[in-house]
Structures are given as structure tokens and as C-alpha cells.
């Protein structure tokens, strides 16, 4: 079973059902039923036209659910509109569906969560981690969003800022390696940049390209994480870096700074350094100051503490870290790194072990565990 094919077809099939009159929650349920049926049937009897098969099965499941609900009897006329089996139109509805899910009846945060779950392919747990909230809280938020838009006609697209937030979070999940969605996020952001002349759209595209350029160097052959300072810069994609820097420079020249442009500027400074030692950390701290002003994000301030530690020394970084909530994700890992640079190996080893226990995925947990073991070995010599 080709799970990647199913994932790529899901947004388009969902979009077809919505355009044919299905409300969003019912359409999503019908598509999920069709995917389950595909997993059961396709290995033994693969269809010639996978998309057309999914549209037909999903539409029939939607109609079955409609007939079963007495409150929906008014819609039985939709039976005549059932699409005939056969090749479906080769139309990419994904970006349009992102805008439709960012419905004006939803708050921006609810719209982002709903779109990530229904269209972006992320699990509730992954979305909760991105928002720094418990999984149960996020599940309730998504359920409320579904109820809000239940029965609503999706003819009022949401705003660009909400769609950008969704694309950014989808890319981050793909970049982490948990879900391979980074290339799809870049593709959709390119489409958006071609359709809309907006400096933050350009900033997000530049940010994605600059981060994606380093992807090949982020993991060792055994799958372990390679920190930025230790990456083989010869494996970075110089064409993507050049494209990203060019797009960023054009966006910054418009003097309408936004958070994605600021993040891209930080990524560009890392990409521009021939070696880790030559990184312009002073400028990076300045960009983090701008980013903190724009977002007031605790995660931004956590990353800024690392940059301060590189620019002004580890004790300055620890002083910046002391002002932040210790329960922040990766707070212990940052503290461990700064304590190691300050020469306090015992504290650093303890904090690396603590950070490993809290790590969100296996690769990061293994990396932090190895860091703790390395320092403990050094202390025993």
C-alpha cells in the first residue's frame, strides 16, 4: 500500500466533496472511510484511477451518512449529483482548501489546528506539540472547530496570515523527520508566492528553502542527529541557499518586516558562514531581538539565549535563560549546552539526561542521551 499516494490525494478528494455541497466535518469523515476502504481493497485490486476511486467511494459514504440522518433529508437531492466512476479532473485543490479551512467563523489558532489535522496530515499529538499544549487540550480545540464549521458553506476564504501559519507548521513537522511534508509545504508556498505579492509569503518561502538546504547534513548515516555546528557544510544545497537569500533580500527591501522574514534572516546568516566559528552571532542576536519584538514568543527567547551565549559568552546566555520558564520544551537542553560551554560538566550531564527524558522524538532523545554519556565519560577520566 502506497501511503504517500493516499496522503497526497486526500486534500484534493476532500476539496471535491466540499465543493459538491458536503459540510466539512461530514466530508472529512467520508474521506477517512474511503481511505480505510482503500487500505483494505487496493493491495489485492489496485484501481486504474486512484483519485477517481476515492472520490466515488467517499461520496457514496457521505450520501449513506446523509440518508441515515433524518435532519438531512432535505439534501437527498444530492444523490443525482453523485460523480460517475472514471478519471477525475487533474486539479490541485490543496492550497485552495487551506484557505477555505481558515474560515472567518474560526479564531486563527482554531483554523490553523483544524487545517493541520484535516488537510496537512498531522496528528493531534504533533499539533499539540507545535502549540506547546497537552494533547487532550488540542483534541478539544479541533473538535470545537469542527462543530463551529459544521453545516457552514465554505465560500469565505480565510486570511493569508492564517494560511502562512499552517504552511510553516506543516514544514516544521516535515523538517523534523516525523512526517515527510517539507517538500509539499515548499511546493504550496511557491504557489502562494506566485499568486500573491506579499513580503511575508516571500519571507516564509525563503525560510523554508534555507532550512531545507541543510536537510541532507542534519543526520548521520546511522540516523543520529548532527548539530548545526558539526554539520558538513559541503553537503548543504547551495542552489537552494542562493535562491532563498535572493528571495529574502527582495522581501526585506520592501521595509515591511514580519516574523518569517526575521527568521529567514537568521537562517541566512547561518548559511552564509563558511564555518560554525565564523557565524556572525552578534547579528543573529539582533535579529532575535527583532523577532522577539514581533512575536513575544518564549521559544524565540529560548533560541535567543543560545545566540547570546555564542556572542557574549555562556554566562551571558545563562543569564538570558534564567528569565525564562524552565518548563519550556528544550529548556533543559539549552541549559545543558550553556553549562558545558561554561565548564560545569556535572551540571551539563545532568541536564542533558533530563532533556533526553523530555525529548519529543527518538532521534532527539538518543542525541541528548549520548551527550550526557559523553560528558560523564570525560568526568571519569
GROMACS .gro file of C-alpha atoms in nm:
model
  381
    1UNK     CA    1   0.000   0.000   0.000
    2UNK     CA    2   0.138   0.338  -0.107
    3UNK     CA    3   0.062   0.556   0.197
    4UNK     CA    4   0.232   0.858   0.038
    5UNK     CA    5  -0.008   0.836  -0.259
    6UNK     CA    6  -0.310   0.824  -0.028
    7UNK     CA    7  -0.182   1.123   0.170
    8UNK     CA    8  -0.120   1.325  -0.145
    9UNK     CA    9  -0.469   1.255  -0.284
   10UNK     CA   10  -0.658   1.329   0.038
   11UNK     CA   11  -0.674   1.713   0.011
   12UNK     CA   12  -0.798   1.704  -0.347
   13UNK     CA   13  -1.068   1.444  -0.273
   14UNK     CA   14  -1.177   1.641   0.034
   15UNK     CA   15  -1.193   1.959  -0.176
   16UNK     CA   16  -1.414   1.791  -0.438
   17UNK     CA   17  -1.663   1.675  -0.175
   18UNK     CA   18  -1.677   2.021  -0.014
   19UNK     CA   19  -1.736   2.190  -0.348
   20UNK     CA   20  -2.019   1.946  -0.422
   21UNK     CA   21  -2.206   2.051  -0.112
   22UNK     CA   22  -2.080   1.836   0.175
   23UNK     CA   23  -2.017   2.021   0.500
   24UNK     CA   24  -1.657   1.998   0.611
   25UNK     CA   25  -1.693   1.760   0.909
   26UNK     CA   26  -1.906   1.511   0.713
   27UNK     CA   27  -1.673   1.532   0.411
   28UNK     CA   28  -1.369   1.462   0.628
   29UNK     CA   29  -1.541   1.157   0.783
   30UNK     CA   30  -1.636   1.027   0.440
   31UNK     CA   31  -1.282   1.066   0.306
   32UNK     CA   32  -1.140   0.887   0.610
   33UNK     CA   33  -1.382   0.598   0.549
   34UNK     CA   34  -1.270   0.585   0.184
   35UNK     CA   35  -0.905   0.574   0.289
   36UNK     CA   36  -0.975   0.283   0.524
   37UNK     CA   37  -1.153   0.102   0.241
   38UNK     CA   38  -0.856   0.172   0.009
   39UNK     CA   39  -0.615   0.018   0.260
   40UNK     CA   40  -0.836  -0.292   0.267
   41UNK     CA   41  -0.904  -0.327  -0.108
   42UNK     CA   42  -0.614  -0.182  -0.305
   43UNK     CA   43  -0.339  -0.435  -0.220
   44UNK     CA   44  -0.540  -0.711  -0.393
   45UNK     CA   45  -0.724  -0.500  -0.652
   46UNK     CA   46  -0.548  -0.164  -0.720
   47UNK     CA   47  -0.766   0.081  -0.919
   48UNK     CA   48  -0.657   0.226  -1.253
   49UNK     CA   49  -0.759   0.573  -1.133
   50UNK     CA   50  -0.689   0.603  -0.756
   51UNK     CA   51  -0.827   0.957  -0.726
   52UNK     CA   52  -1.148   0.877  -0.910
   53UNK     CA   53  -1.193   0.564  -0.696
   54UNK     CA   54  -1.152   0.765  -0.374
   55UNK     CA   55  -1.394   1.037  -0.492
   56UNK     CA   56  -1.659   0.779  -0.579
   57UNK     CA   57  -1.626   0.581  -0.254
   58UNK     CA   58  -1.604   0.893  -0.034
   59UNK     CA   59  -1.908   1.049  -0.199
   60UNK     CA   60  -2.110   0.731  -0.150
   61UNK     CA   61  -2.009   0.716   0.216
   62UNK     CA   62  -2.116   1.077   0.257
   63UNK     CA   63  -2.454   1.001   0.099
   64UNK     CA   64  -2.501   0.697   0.321
   65UNK     CA   65  -2.441   0.909   0.630
   66UNK     CA   66  -2.673   1.179   0.497
   67UNK     CA   67  -2.960   0.935   0.441
   68UNK     CA   68  -2.912   0.792   0.790
   69UNK     CA   69  -2.967   1.133   0.947
   70UNK     CA   70  -3.331   1.241   0.943
   71UNK     CA   71  -3.227   1.604   0.985
   72UNK     CA   72  -3.055   1.589   0.647
   73UNK     CA   73  -3.345   1.458   0.439
   74UNK     CA   74  -3.361   1.795   0.265
   75UNK     CA   75  -3.030   1.709   0.097
   76UNK     CA   76  -3.140   1.386  -0.069
   77UNK     CA   77  -3.148   1.567  -0.399
   78UNK     CA   78  -2.769   1.546  -0.391
   79UNK     CA   79  -2.798   1.180  -0.493
   80UNK     CA   80  -2.840   1.289  -0.855
   81UNK     CA   81  -2.507   1.472  -0.835
   82UNK     CA   82  -2.305   1.163  -0.746
   83UNK     CA   83  -1.994   1.170  -0.967
   84UNK     CA   84  -1.974   0.884  -1.214
   85UNK     CA   85  -1.680   0.645  -1.181
   86UNK     CA   86  -1.392   0.733  -1.406
   87UNK     CA   87  -1.091   0.961  -1.426
   88UNK     CA   88  -1.118   1.265  -1.202
   89UNK     CA   89  -1.007   1.609  -1.315
   90UNK     CA   90  -0.637   1.672  -1.262
   91UNK     CA   91  -0.680   1.981  -1.044
   92UNK     CA   92  -0.466   2.061  -0.740
   93UNK     CA   93  -0.709   2.193  -0.481
   94UNK     CA   94  -0.475   2.177  -0.184
   95UNK     CA   95  -0.387   2.545  -0.148
   96UNK     CA   96  -0.748   2.649  -0.207
   97UNK     CA   97  -0.854   2.407   0.065
   98UNK     CA   98  -0.603   2.563   0.306
   99UNK     CA   99  -0.773   2.899   0.253
  100UNK     CA  100  -1.122   2.755   0.287
  101UNK     CA  101  -1.034   2.585   0.617
  102UNK     CA  102  -0.913   2.920   0.751
  103UNK     CA  103  -1.280   3.016   0.778
  104UNK     CA  104  -1.379   3.358   0.918
  105UNK     CA  105  -1.605   3.189   1.176
  106UNK     CA  106  -1.295   3.038   1.343
  107UNK     CA  107  -1.027   3.204   1.550
  108UNK     CA  108  -0.684   3.196   1.378
  109UNK     CA  109  -0.549   2.935   1.623
  110UNK     CA  110  -0.853   2.708   1.574
  111UNK     CA  111  -0.835   2.748   1.196
  112UNK     CA  112  -0.468   2.651   1.197
  113UNK     CA  113  -0.531   2.346   1.417
  114UNK     CA  114  -0.824   2.227   1.205
  115UNK     CA  115  -0.634   2.269   0.878
  116UNK     CA  116  -0.326   2.090   1.009
  117UNK     CA  117  -0.543   1.797   1.117
  118UNK     CA  118  -0.778   1.776   0.818
  119UNK     CA  119  -0.555   1.883   0.528
  120UNK     CA  120  -0.197   1.893   0.650
  121UNK     CA  121  -0.186   1.529   0.754
  122UNK     CA  122  -0.059   1.592   1.109
  123UNK     CA  123  -0.179   1.400   1.414
  124UNK     CA  124  -0.343   1.571   1.710
  125UNK     CA  125  -0.032   1.492   1.915
  126UNK     CA  126   0.200   1.662   1.664
  127UNK     CA  127  -0.022   1.972   1.654
  128UNK     CA  128  -0.033   1.985   2.034
  129UNK     CA  129   0.349   1.971   2.048
  130UNK     CA  130   0.371   2.258   1.800
  131UNK     CA  131   0.137   2.468   2.017
  132UNK     CA  132   0.301   2.363   2.347
  133UNK     CA  133  -0.030   2.238   2.491
  134UNK     CA  134  -0.147   1.894   2.615
  135UNK     CA  135  -0.282   1.657   2.351
  136UNK     CA  136  -0.625   1.647   2.518
  137UNK     CA  137  -0.649   2.026   2.503
  138UNK     CA  138  -0.571   2.026   2.133
  139UNK     CA  139  -0.821   1.747   2.066
  140UNK     CA  140  -1.094   1.957   2.230
  141UNK     CA  141  -0.990   2.263   2.027
  142UNK     CA  142  -1.010   2.070   1.700
  143UNK     CA  143  -1.348   1.920   1.797
  144UNK     CA  144  -1.486   2.266   1.876
  145UNK     CA  145  -1.358   2.395   1.542
  146UNK     CA  146  -1.533   2.110   1.359
  147UNK     CA  147  -1.858   2.185   1.540
  148UNK     CA  148  -1.827   2.554   1.458
  149UNK     CA  149  -1.797   2.495   1.085
  150UNK     CA  150  -2.042   2.203   1.072
  151UNK     CA  151  -2.305   2.289   0.813
  152UNK     CA  152  -2.120   2.605   0.708
  153UNK     CA  153  -2.072   2.665   0.337
  154UNK     CA  154  -1.701   2.711   0.268
  155UNK     CA  155  -1.735   3.010   0.038
  156UNK     CA  156  -1.549   3.266   0.251
  157UNK     CA  157  -1.174   3.204   0.241
  158UNK     CA  158  -0.960   3.293   0.539
  159UNK     CA  159  -0.670   3.535   0.550
  160UNK     CA  160  -0.313   3.492   0.429
  161UNK     CA  161  -0.162   3.510   0.779
  162UNK     CA  162  -0.352   3.200   0.894
  163UNK     CA  163  -0.256   3.003   0.584
  164UNK     CA  164   0.110   3.103   0.629
  165UNK     CA  165   0.100   2.978   0.988
  166UNK     CA  166  -0.037   2.643   0.871
  167UNK     CA  167   0.226   2.606   0.598
  168UNK     CA  168   0.501   2.696   0.846
  169UNK     CA  169   0.392   2.431   1.097
  170UNK     CA  170   0.348   2.167   0.826
  171UNK     CA  171   0.702   2.241   0.706
  172UNK     CA  172   0.840   2.218   1.059
  173UNK     CA  173   0.687   1.873   1.106
  174UNK     CA  174   0.830   1.759   0.773
  175UNK     CA  175   1.170   1.908   0.860
  176UNK     CA  176   1.173   1.723   1.192
  177UNK     CA  177   1.159   1.394   1.006
  178UNK     CA  178   0.841   1.271   1.183
  179UNK     CA  179   0.631   1.330   0.871
  180UNK     CA  180   0.780   1.389   0.527
  181UNK     CA  181   0.583   1.702   0.444
  182UNK     CA  182   0.858   1.961   0.399
  183UNK     CA  183   0.873   1.940   0.019
  184UNK     CA  184   0.493   1.965  -0.004
  185UNK     CA  185   0.493   2.276   0.217
  186UNK     CA  186   0.757   2.436  -0.007
  187UNK     CA  187   0.556   2.349  -0.318
  188UNK     CA  188   0.241   2.510  -0.180
  189UNK     CA  189   0.429   2.817  -0.058
  190UNK     CA  190   0.577   2.859  -0.407
  191UNK     CA  191   0.223   2.850  -0.546
  192UNK     CA  192   0.114   3.111  -0.293
  193UNK     CA  193   0.414   3.335  -0.370
  194UNK     CA  194   0.331   3.316  -0.741
  195UNK     CA  195  -0.030   3.417  -0.673
  196UNK     CA  196   0.017   3.682  -0.402
  197UNK     CA  197   0.270   3.967  -0.389
  198UNK     CA  198   0.325   3.967  -0.012
  199UNK     CA  199   0.660   4.015   0.168
  200UNK     CA  200   0.577   3.761   0.441
  201UNK     CA  201   0.487   3.496   0.183
  202UNK     CA  202   0.829   3.558   0.030
  203UNK     CA  203   0.986   3.551   0.375
  204UNK     CA  204   0.831   3.213   0.453
  205UNK     CA  205   0.943   3.068   0.119
  206UNK     CA  206   1.298   3.194   0.181
  207UNK     CA  207   1.296   3.046   0.533
  208UNK     CA  208   1.183   2.707   0.405
  209UNK     CA  209   1.445   2.699   0.130
  210UNK     CA  210   1.726   2.797   0.365
  211UNK     CA  211   1.633   2.532   0.623
  212UNK     CA  212   1.563   2.264   0.363
  213UNK     CA  213   1.907   2.329   0.208
  214UNK     CA  214   2.066   2.181   0.523
  215UNK     CA  215   1.847   1.874   0.544
  216UNK     CA  216   2.093   1.624   0.396
  217UNK     CA  217   2.353   1.718   0.658
  218UNK     CA  218   2.122   1.701   0.960
  219UNK     CA  219   2.151   1.326   1.014
  220UNK     CA  220   2.441   1.081   1.014
  221UNK     CA  221   2.430   0.753   0.816
  222UNK     CA  222   2.305   0.574   1.130
  223UNK     CA  223   2.013   0.819   1.159
  224UNK     CA  224   2.150   1.014   1.454
  225UNK     CA  225   2.112   1.392   1.467
  226UNK     CA  226   2.405   1.613   1.367
  227UNK     CA  227   2.402   1.956   1.539
  228UNK     CA  228   2.436   2.262   1.316
  229UNK     CA  229   2.791   2.336   1.433
  230UNK     CA  230   2.905   1.985   1.338
  231UNK     CA  231   2.732   1.955   1.000
  232UNK     CA  232   2.931   1.901   0.681
  233UNK     CA  233   2.859   2.230   0.505
  234UNK     CA  234   2.974   2.080   0.179
  235UNK     CA  235   2.650   1.879   0.182
  236UNK     CA  236   2.432   2.190   0.201
  237UNK     CA  237   2.232   2.269  -0.114
  238UNK     CA  238   2.397   2.590  -0.237
  239UNK     CA  239   2.137   2.647  -0.510
  240UNK     CA  240   1.854   2.650  -0.254
  241UNK     CA  241   2.058   2.879  -0.029
  242UNK     CA  242   2.120   3.124  -0.315
  243UNK     CA  243   1.753   3.120  -0.411
  244UNK     CA  244   1.642   3.170  -0.052
  245UNK     CA  245   1.882   3.458   0.008
  246UNK     CA  246   1.771   3.628  -0.315
  247UNK     CA  247   1.402   3.600  -0.225
  248UNK     CA  248   1.474   3.727   0.128
  249UNK     CA  249   1.672   4.030   0.010
  250UNK     CA  250   1.388   4.133  -0.222
  251UNK     CA  251   1.136   4.097   0.062
  252UNK     CA  252   1.345   4.294   0.314
  253UNK     CA  253   1.392   4.574   0.061
  254UNK     CA  254   1.019   4.644   0.087
  255UNK     CA  255   1.067   4.750   0.452
  256UNK     CA  256   0.761   4.559   0.580
  257UNK     CA  257   0.934   4.330   0.828
  258UNK     CA  258   0.745   4.029   0.959
  259UNK     CA  259   0.835   3.727   1.168
  260UNK     CA  260   0.906   3.495   0.874
  261UNK     CA  261   1.144   3.745   0.717
  262UNK     CA  262   1.324   3.781   1.051
  263UNK     CA  263   1.355   3.403   1.088
  264UNK     CA  264   1.481   3.376   0.731
  265UNK     CA  265   1.744   3.644   0.803
  266UNK     CA  266   1.875   3.431   1.093
  267UNK     CA  267   1.883   3.122   0.872
  268UNK     CA  268   2.065   3.319   0.601
  269UNK     CA  269   2.337   3.425   0.847
  270UNK     CA  270   2.393   3.061   0.941
  271UNK     CA  271   2.402   2.963   0.572
  272UNK     CA  272   2.645   3.243   0.488
  273UNK     CA  273   2.908   3.135   0.742
  274UNK     CA  274   3.185   2.920   0.586
  275UNK     CA  275   3.237   2.751   0.925
  276UNK     CA  276   3.050   2.742   1.254
  277UNK     CA  277   3.325   2.951   1.414
  278UNK     CA  278   3.272   3.228   1.159
  279UNK     CA  279   2.900   3.265   1.229
  280UNK     CA  280   2.801   3.630   1.290
  281UNK     CA  281   2.635   3.569   1.627
  282UNK     CA  282   2.613   3.941   1.710
  283UNK     CA  283   2.389   3.999   1.407
  284UNK     CA  284   2.189   3.688   1.490
  285UNK     CA  285   2.119   3.823   1.841
  286UNK     CA  286   1.998   4.147   1.683
  287UNK     CA  287   1.761   3.957   1.456
  288UNK     CA  288   1.634   3.755   1.752
  289UNK     CA  289   1.563   4.086   1.928
  290UNK     CA  290   1.351   4.189   1.627
  291UNK     CA  291   1.179   3.851   1.621
  292UNK     CA  292   1.101   3.867   1.993
  293UNK     CA  293   0.953   4.214   1.942
  294UNK     CA  294   0.731   4.083   1.661
  295UNK     CA  295   0.615   3.760   1.827
  296UNK     CA  296   0.678   3.779   2.203
  297UNK     CA  297   0.735   3.404   2.175
  298UNK     CA  298   0.904   3.216   2.463
  299UNK     CA  299   1.057   2.976   2.210
  300UNK     CA  300   1.217   3.272   2.030
  301UNK     CA  301   1.360   3.394   2.361
  302UNK     CA  302   1.495   3.046   2.431
  303UNK     CA  303   1.677   3.043   2.097
  304UNK     CA  304   1.796   3.397   2.163
  305UNK     CA  305   1.961   3.275   2.487
  306UNK     CA  306   2.170   3.032   2.281
  307UNK     CA  307   2.272   3.311   2.044
  308UNK     CA  308   2.362   3.539   2.336
  309UNK     CA  309   2.574   3.257   2.478
  310UNK     CA  310   2.763   3.235   2.150
  311UNK     CA  311   2.801   3.611   2.104
  312UNK     CA  312   2.878   3.720   2.462
  313UNK     CA  313   2.982   3.401   2.638
  314UNK     CA  314   2.797   3.116   2.813
  315UNK     CA  315   2.733   3.305   3.136
  316UNK     CA  316   2.554   3.579   2.944
  317UNK     CA  317   2.348   3.308   2.777
  318UNK     CA  318   2.263   3.151   3.112
  319UNK     CA  319   2.158   3.493   3.245
  320UNK     CA  320   1.919   3.532   2.950
  321UNK     CA  321   1.793   3.177   3.007
  322UNK     CA  322   1.723   3.245   3.375
  323UNK     CA  323   1.442   3.484   3.280
  324UNK     CA  324   1.250   3.205   3.102
  325UNK     CA  325   1.013   2.937   3.229
  326UNK     CA  326   1.208   2.616   3.292
  327UNK     CA  327   0.912   2.408   3.170
  328UNK     CA  328   0.962   2.527   2.812
  329UNK     CA  329   1.038   2.245   2.568
  330UNK     CA  330   1.416   2.208   2.519
  331UNK     CA  331   1.491   2.448   2.807
  332UNK     CA  332   1.696   2.178   2.979
  333UNK     CA  333   1.887   2.103   2.657
  334UNK     CA  334   1.980   2.470   2.612
  335UNK     CA  335   2.085   2.496   2.978
  336UNK     CA  336   2.297   2.182   2.941
  337UNK     CA  337   2.475   2.322   2.634
  338UNK     CA  338   2.550   2.656   2.802
  339UNK     CA  339   2.672   2.490   3.124
  340UNK     CA  340   2.901   2.265   2.921
  341UNK     CA  341   3.049   2.567   2.744
  342UNK     CA  342   3.098   2.728   3.085
  343UNK     CA  343   3.294   2.422   3.203
  344UNK     CA  344   3.037   2.284   3.450
  345UNK     CA  345   3.034   1.929   3.313
  346UNK     CA  346   2.847   1.771   3.605
  347UNK     CA  347   2.551   2.008   3.575
  348UNK     CA  348   2.557   1.981   3.196
  349UNK     CA  349   2.549   1.599   3.205
  350UNK     CA  350   2.257   1.600   3.449
  351UNK     CA  351   2.063   1.847   3.234
  352UNK     CA  352   2.132   1.654   2.913
  353UNK     CA  353   1.987   1.343   3.079
  354UNK     CA  354   1.685   1.543   3.196
  355UNK     CA  355   1.637   1.685   2.846
  356UNK     CA  356   1.659   1.336   2.695
  357UNK     CA  357   1.377   1.220   2.920
  358UNK     CA  358   1.155   1.504   2.788
  359UNK     CA  359   1.257   1.477   2.421
  360UNK     CA  360   0.962   1.463   2.177
  361UNK     CA  361   1.111   1.201   1.943
  362UNK     CA  362   1.353   0.910   1.947
  363UNK     CA  363   1.629   1.076   1.740
  364UNK     CA  364   1.650   1.376   1.974
  365UNK     CA  365   1.632   1.152   2.281
  366UNK     CA  366   1.922   0.941   2.155
  367UNK     CA  367   2.128   1.250   2.073
  368UNK     CA  368   2.080   1.402   2.419
  369UNK     CA  369   2.149   1.069   2.589
  370UNK     CA  370   2.478   1.043   2.401
  371UNK     CA  371   2.568   1.397   2.505
  372UNK     CA  372   2.512   1.308   2.871
  373UNK     CA  373   2.717   0.988   2.835
  374UNK     CA  374   2.999   1.177   2.662
  375UNK     CA  375   3.028   1.428   2.948
  376UNK     CA  376   3.006   1.160   3.216
  377UNK     CA  377   3.290   0.972   3.042
  378UNK     CA  378   3.501   1.287   3.035
  379UNK     CA  379   3.445   1.345   3.406
  380UNK     CA  380   3.559   0.989   3.489
  381UNK     CA  381   3.894   1.019   3.310
   0.00000   0.00000   0.00000
